[in-house]
């Protein structure tokens, strides 16, 4: 997302510089795009937040086939209807959904198993998930635009799907430095 925004911003700055006949070099434009991207991203987030505050949040609860499915604020939660709502996996799923904006979906088929889908916004956010879920970086598997792993929190086994994580780890040196890639691992 940031890289796409940075490229779009660079294109717009280049066009503006040409139209206004500004004496900016390619290096100037590139630096402006890099420096302005976080500010523009923050403005876009504020605008989206303001729109979200004005638009009612979709909320639904459906029970079908013994599974209670709740959809709220673009996050889907599926829980086996026979489980105690206070079982460890359901509590952990509730905690993640309420405190972590990265969470896209939670699946609780048993009292001690949680399926978790997250879309971290940065490499630091993915690092937080790796540490929080006690994931072994060497045991993570990559498939297309997702990374999968199994970890645990207390007595709950967590199977995580990191949506968009391979794109975040494009800078292999930074990922290795943060302990997200094993040293012996080859580029994949």
C-alpha positions as YAML, in Angstrom:
chain: A
units: angstrom
residues:
- id: 1
  name: UNK
  ca: [0.00, 0.00, 0.00]
- id: 2
  name: UNK
  ca: [2.69, 2.53, 0.95]
- id: 3
  name: UNK
  ca: [4.77, 1.74, -2.10]
- id: 4
  name: UNK
  ca: [1.76, 2.15, -4.42]
- id: 5
  name: UNK
  ca: [0.86, 5.41, -2.71]
- id: 6
  name: UNK
  ca: [4.45, 6.59, -3.01]
- id: 7
  name: UNK
  ca: [4.47, 5.85, -6.76]
- id: 8
  name: UNK
  ca: [1.12, 7.63, -7.26]
- id: 9
  name: UNK
  ca: [2.34, 10.62, -5.30]
- id: 10
  name: UNK
  ca: [5.57, 10.72, -7.33]
- id: 11
  name: UNK
  ca: [3.57, 10.72, -10.58]
- id: 12
  name: UNK
  ca: [1.33, 13.56, -9.39]
- id: 13
  name: UNK
  ca: [4.28, 15.60, -8.16]
- id: 14
  name: UNK
  ca: [6.07, 15.11, -11.47]
- id: 15
  name: UNK
  ca: [2.98, 16.25, -13.39]
- id: 16
  name: UNK
  ca: [2.54, 19.29, -11.13]
- id: 17
  name: UNK
  ca: [6.21, 20.24, -11.48]
- id: 18
  name: UNK
  ca: [5.93, 20.05, -15.29]
- id: 19
  name: UNK
  ca: [2.67, 22.02, -15.42]
- id: 20
  name: UNK
  ca: [4.00, 24.76, -13.13]
- id: 21
  name: UNK
  ca: [7.43, 24.65, -14.75]
- id: 22
  name: UNK
  ca: [9.13, 24.15, -11.39]
- id: 23
  name: UNK
  ca: [12.91, 23.58, -11.42]
- id: 24
  name: UNK
  ca: [12.79, 20.18, -9.71]
- id: 25
  name: UNK
  ca: [15.06, 17.28, -10.61]
- id: 26
  name: UNK
  ca: [14.09, 13.63, -10.56]
- id: 27
  name: UNK
  ca: [15.90, 13.31, -7.20]
- id: 28
  name: UNK
  ca: [13.88, 16.21, -5.77]
- id: 29
  name: UNK
  ca: [10.62, 14.62, -6.89]
- id: 30
  name: UNK
  ca: [11.60, 11.23, -5.53]
- id: 31
  name: UNK
  ca: [12.57, 12.71, -2.17]
- id: 32
  name: UNK
  ca: [9.33, 14.70, -2.00]
- id: 33
  name: UNK
  ca: [7.31, 11.54, -2.72]
- id: 34
  name: UNK
  ca: [9.19, 9.58, -0.03]
- id: 35
  name: UNK
  ca: [8.88, 12.36, 2.55]
- id: 36
  name: UNK
  ca: [5.22, 13.16, 1.86]
- id: 37
  name: UNK
  ca: [3.91, 9.58, 1.68]
- id: 38
  name: UNK
  ca: [3.42, 9.15, 5.47]
- id: 39
  name: UNK
  ca: [1.60, 12.51, 5.72]
- id: 40
  name: UNK
  ca: [-0.64, 11.70, 2.76]
- id: 41
  name: UNK
  ca: [-1.30, 8.22, 4.17]
- id: 42
  name: UNK
  ca: [-2.32, 9.82, 7.49]
- id: 43
  name: UNK
  ca: [-4.63, 12.26, 5.69]
- id: 44
  name: UNK
  ca: [-6.25, 9.39, 3.79]
- id: 45
  name: UNK
  ca: [-6.69, 7.42, 7.02]
- id: 46
  name: UNK
  ca: [-8.28, 10.43, 8.74]
- id: 47
  name: UNK
  ca: [-10.63, 10.89, 5.80]
- id: 48
  name: UNK
  ca: [-11.58, 7.20, 5.81]
- id: 49
  name: UNK
  ca: [-12.10, 7.35, 9.58]
- id: 50
  name: UNK
  ca: [-14.38, 10.37, 9.25]
- id: 51
  name: UNK
  ca: [-16.40, 8.59, 6.57]
- id: 52
  name: UNK
  ca: [-16.57, 5.42, 8.66]
- id: 53
  name: UNK
  ca: [-17.88, 7.43, 11.61]
- id: 54
  name: UNK
  ca: [-20.68, 8.80, 9.45]
- id: 55
  name: UNK
  ca: [-21.62, 5.46, 7.87]
- id: 56
  name: UNK
  ca: [-23.45, 2.86, 9.97]
- id: 57
  name: UNK
  ca: [-21.38, -0.25, 10.70]
- id: 58
  name: UNK
  ca: [-22.72, -3.46, 9.22]
- id: 59
  name: UNK
  ca: [-23.35, -6.05, 11.89]
- id: 60
  name: UNK
  ca: [-24.85, -9.48, 11.49]
- id: 61
  name: UNK
  ca: [-25.13, -12.70, 13.46]
- id: 62
  name: UNK
  ca: [-26.08, -15.91, 11.70]
- id: 63
  name: UNK
  ca: [-26.20, -19.43, 13.09]
- id: 64
  name: UNK
  ca: [-26.03, -22.16, 10.52]
- id: 65
  name: UNK
  ca: [-24.81, -25.74, 10.69]
- id: 66
  name: UNK
  ca: [-23.82, -25.42, 14.34]
- id: 67
  name: UNK
  ca: [-21.55, -22.42, 13.68]
- id: 68
  name: UNK
  ca: [-22.35, -18.92, 14.90]
- id: 69
  name: UNK
  ca: [-20.99, -16.38, 12.39]
- id: 70
  name: UNK
  ca: [-20.73, -12.72, 13.35]
- id: 71
  name: UNK
  ca: [-19.65, -10.03, 10.92]
- id: 72
  name: UNK
  ca: [-18.79, -6.64, 12.34]
- id: 73
  name: UNK
  ca: [-16.67, -3.83, 10.91]
- id: 74
  name: UNK
  ca: [-15.22, -6.04, 8.15]
- id: 75
  name: UNK
  ca: [-14.16, -8.73, 10.61]
- id: 76
  name: UNK
  ca: [-15.73, -12.17, 10.52]
- id: 77
  name: UNK
  ca: [-15.95, -14.34, 13.62]
- id: 78
  name: UNK
  ca: [-16.99, -17.99, 13.47]
- id: 79
  name: UNK
  ca: [-17.52, -19.95, 16.69]
- id: 80
  name: UNK
  ca: [-18.84, -23.46, 17.20]
- id: 81
  name: UNK
  ca: [-22.30, -22.89, 18.69]
- id: 82
  name: UNK
  ca: [-21.81, -25.69, 21.24]
- id: 83
  name: UNK
  ca: [-18.80, -23.98, 22.86]
- id: 84
  name: UNK
  ca: [-18.87, -21.95, 26.04]
- id: 85
  name: UNK
  ca: [-18.50, -18.27, 25.01]
- id: 86
  name: UNK
  ca: [-15.89, -17.92, 27.78]
- id: 87
  name: UNK
  ca: [-13.67, -20.80, 26.64]
- id: 88
  name: UNK
  ca: [-9.99, -19.82, 26.23]
- id: 89
  name: UNK
  ca: [-10.02, -19.71, 22.40]
- id: 90
  name: UNK
  ca: [-13.22, -17.61, 22.25]
- id: 91
  name: UNK
  ca: [-11.84, -15.16, 24.84]
- id: 92
  name: UNK
  ca: [-8.57, -14.82, 22.92]
- id: 93
  name: UNK
  ca: [-10.44, -14.29, 19.63]
- id: 94
  name: UNK
  ca: [-12.60, -11.61, 21.29]
- id: 95
  name: UNK
  ca: [-9.49, -9.90, 22.69]
- id: 96
  name: UNK
  ca: [-7.76, -9.84, 19.30]
- id: 97
  name: UNK
  ca: [-10.88, -8.61, 17.47]
- id: 98
  name: UNK
  ca: [-11.49, -5.79, 19.94]
- id: 99
  name: UNK
  ca: [-7.90, -4.57, 20.28]
- id: 100
  name: UNK
  ca: [-6.17, -5.30, 16.98]
- id: 101
  name: UNK
  ca: [-7.30, -3.58, 13.77]
- id: 102
  name: UNK
  ca: [-5.23, -6.09, 11.74]
- id: 103
  name: UNK
  ca: [-7.70, -8.92, 12.46]
- id: 104
  name: UNK
  ca: [-9.82, -9.94, 9.47]
- id: 105
  name: UNK
  ca: [-11.27, -13.21, 10.76]
- id: 106
  name: UNK
  ca: [-11.33, -15.54, 13.75]
- id: 107
  name: UNK
  ca: [-12.44, -19.18, 13.73]
- id: 108
  name: UNK
  ca: [-13.03, -21.07, 16.99]
- id: 109
  name: UNK
  ca: [-13.90, -24.73, 16.29]
- id: 110
  name: UNK
  ca: [-12.84, -25.93, 19.76]
- id: 111
  name: UNK
  ca: [-12.12, -24.52, 23.20]
- id: 112
  name: UNK
  ca: [-8.34, -24.52, 22.67]
- id: 113
  name: UNK
  ca: [-7.92, -23.84, 18.93]
- id: 114
  name: UNK
  ca: [-8.08, -20.48, 17.16]
- id: 115
  name: UNK
  ca: [-7.81, -19.86, 13.44]
- id: 116
  name: UNK
  ca: [-6.73, -16.25, 12.94]
- id: 117
  name: UNK
  ca: [-6.46, -14.20, 9.74]
- id: 118
  name: UNK
  ca: [-4.62, -10.89, 10.00]
- id: 119
  name: UNK
  ca: [-3.51, -8.22, 7.56]
- id: 120
  name: UNK
  ca: [-0.66, -6.36, 9.27]
- id: 121
  name: UNK
  ca: [-0.06, -2.82, 8.04]
- id: 122
  name: UNK
  ca: [3.71, -2.90, 8.50]
- id: 123
  name: UNK
  ca: [6.67, -5.17, 9.10]
- id: 124
  name: UNK
  ca: [6.64, -4.04, 12.74]
- id: 125
  name: UNK
  ca: [2.99, -5.10, 13.07]
- id: 126
  name: UNK
  ca: [3.85, -8.55, 11.67]
- id: 127
  name: UNK
  ca: [6.76, -8.77, 14.12]
- id: 128
  name: UNK
  ca: [4.29, -8.11, 16.94]
- id: 129
  name: UNK
  ca: [2.10, -10.99, 15.75]
- id: 130
  name: UNK
  ca: [5.11, -13.33, 15.41]
- id: 131
  name: UNK
  ca: [6.14, -12.60, 19.01]
- id: 132
  name: UNK
  ca: [2.61, -12.51, 20.47]
- id: 133
  name: UNK
  ca: [1.71, -15.88, 18.95]
- id: 134
  name: UNK
  ca: [5.14, -17.44, 19.65]
- id: 135
  name: UNK
  ca: [5.60, -18.29, 15.96]
- id: 136
  name: UNK
  ca: [8.84, -19.89, 14.81]
- id: 137
  name: UNK
  ca: [10.05, -17.84, 11.79]
- id: 138
  name: UNK
  ca: [11.75, -20.92, 10.35]
- id: 139
  name: UNK
  ca: [8.43, -22.83, 10.41]
- id: 140
  name: UNK
  ca: [6.37, -20.17, 8.58]
- id: 141
  name: UNK
  ca: [5.18, -21.18, 5.14]
- id: 142
  name: UNK
  ca: [4.54, -18.81, 2.27]
- id: 143
  name: UNK
  ca: [1.85, -19.36, -0.33]
- id: 144
  name: UNK
  ca: [1.06, -16.65, -2.89]
- id: 145
  name: UNK
  ca: [0.36, -13.44, -0.95]
- id: 146
  name: UNK
  ca: [-0.06, -15.13, 2.45]
- id: 147
  name: UNK
  ca: [2.15, -16.53, 5.21]
- id: 148
  name: UNK
  ca: [0.94, -19.35, 7.46]
- id: 149
  name: UNK
  ca: [2.16, -20.49, 10.85]
- id: 150
  name: UNK
  ca: [1.14, -22.22, 14.05]
- id: 151
  name: UNK
  ca: [1.86, -20.79, 17.47]
- id: 152
  name: UNK
  ca: [0.28, -20.62, 20.87]
- id: 153
  name: UNK
  ca: [-0.96, -18.18, 23.46]
- id: 154
  name: UNK
  ca: [-1.31, -19.81, 26.85]
- id: 155
  name: UNK
  ca: [-3.21, -23.06, 26.32]
- id: 156
  name: UNK
  ca: [-4.65, -21.99, 22.95]
- id: 157
  name: UNK
  ca: [-3.12, -23.26, 19.70]
- id: 158
  name: UNK
  ca: [-3.28, -20.47, 17.09]
- id: 159
  name: UNK
  ca: [-3.12, -21.13, 13.36]
- id: 160
  name: UNK
  ca: [-2.43, -17.76, 11.74]
- id: 161
  name: UNK
  ca: [-2.76, -16.60, 8.16]
- id: 162
  name: UNK
  ca: [-0.86, -13.38, 7.49]
- id: 163
  name: UNK
  ca: [-2.54, -11.79, 4.49]
- id: 164
  name: UNK
  ca: [-0.17, -9.58, 2.46]
- id: 165
  name: UNK
  ca: [2.86, -10.42, 4.61]
- id: 166
  name: UNK
  ca: [5.17, -11.51, 1.74]
- id: 167
  name: UNK
  ca: [4.87, -8.00, 0.29]
- id: 168
  name: UNK
  ca: [5.87, -6.55, 3.68]
- id: 169
  name: UNK
  ca: [8.91, -8.83, 3.77]
- id: 170
  name: UNK
  ca: [10.13, -7.74, 0.33]
- id: 171
  name: UNK
  ca: [13.07, -6.09, 2.08]
- id: 172
  name: UNK
  ca: [14.74, -9.36, 3.12]
- id: 173
  name: UNK
  ca: [17.56, -7.65, 5.00]
- id: 174
  name: UNK
  ca: [15.08, -5.81, 7.24]
- id: 175
  name: UNK
  ca: [13.03, -8.99, 7.77]
- id: 176
  name: UNK
  ca: [16.15, -10.96, 8.74]
- id: 177
  name: UNK
  ca: [17.27, -8.17, 11.08]
- id: 178
  name: UNK
  ca: [13.86, -8.27, 12.79]
- id: 179
  name: UNK
  ca: [14.12, -12.06, 13.18]
- id: 180
  name: UNK
  ca: [11.29, -12.78, 10.76]
- id: 181
  name: UNK
  ca: [13.37, -14.85, 8.35]
- id: 182
  name: UNK
  ca: [15.80, -17.57, 9.33]
- id: 183
  name: UNK
  ca: [19.43, -16.84, 8.40]
- id: 184
  name: UNK
  ca: [19.84, -20.09, 6.42]
- id: 185
  name: UNK
  ca: [16.64, -19.54, 4.44]
- id: 186
  name: UNK
  ca: [17.08, -18.86, 0.75]
- id: 187
  name: UNK
  ca: [15.09, -16.22, -1.09]
- id: 188
  name: UNK
  ca: [11.64, -17.52, -1.97]
...
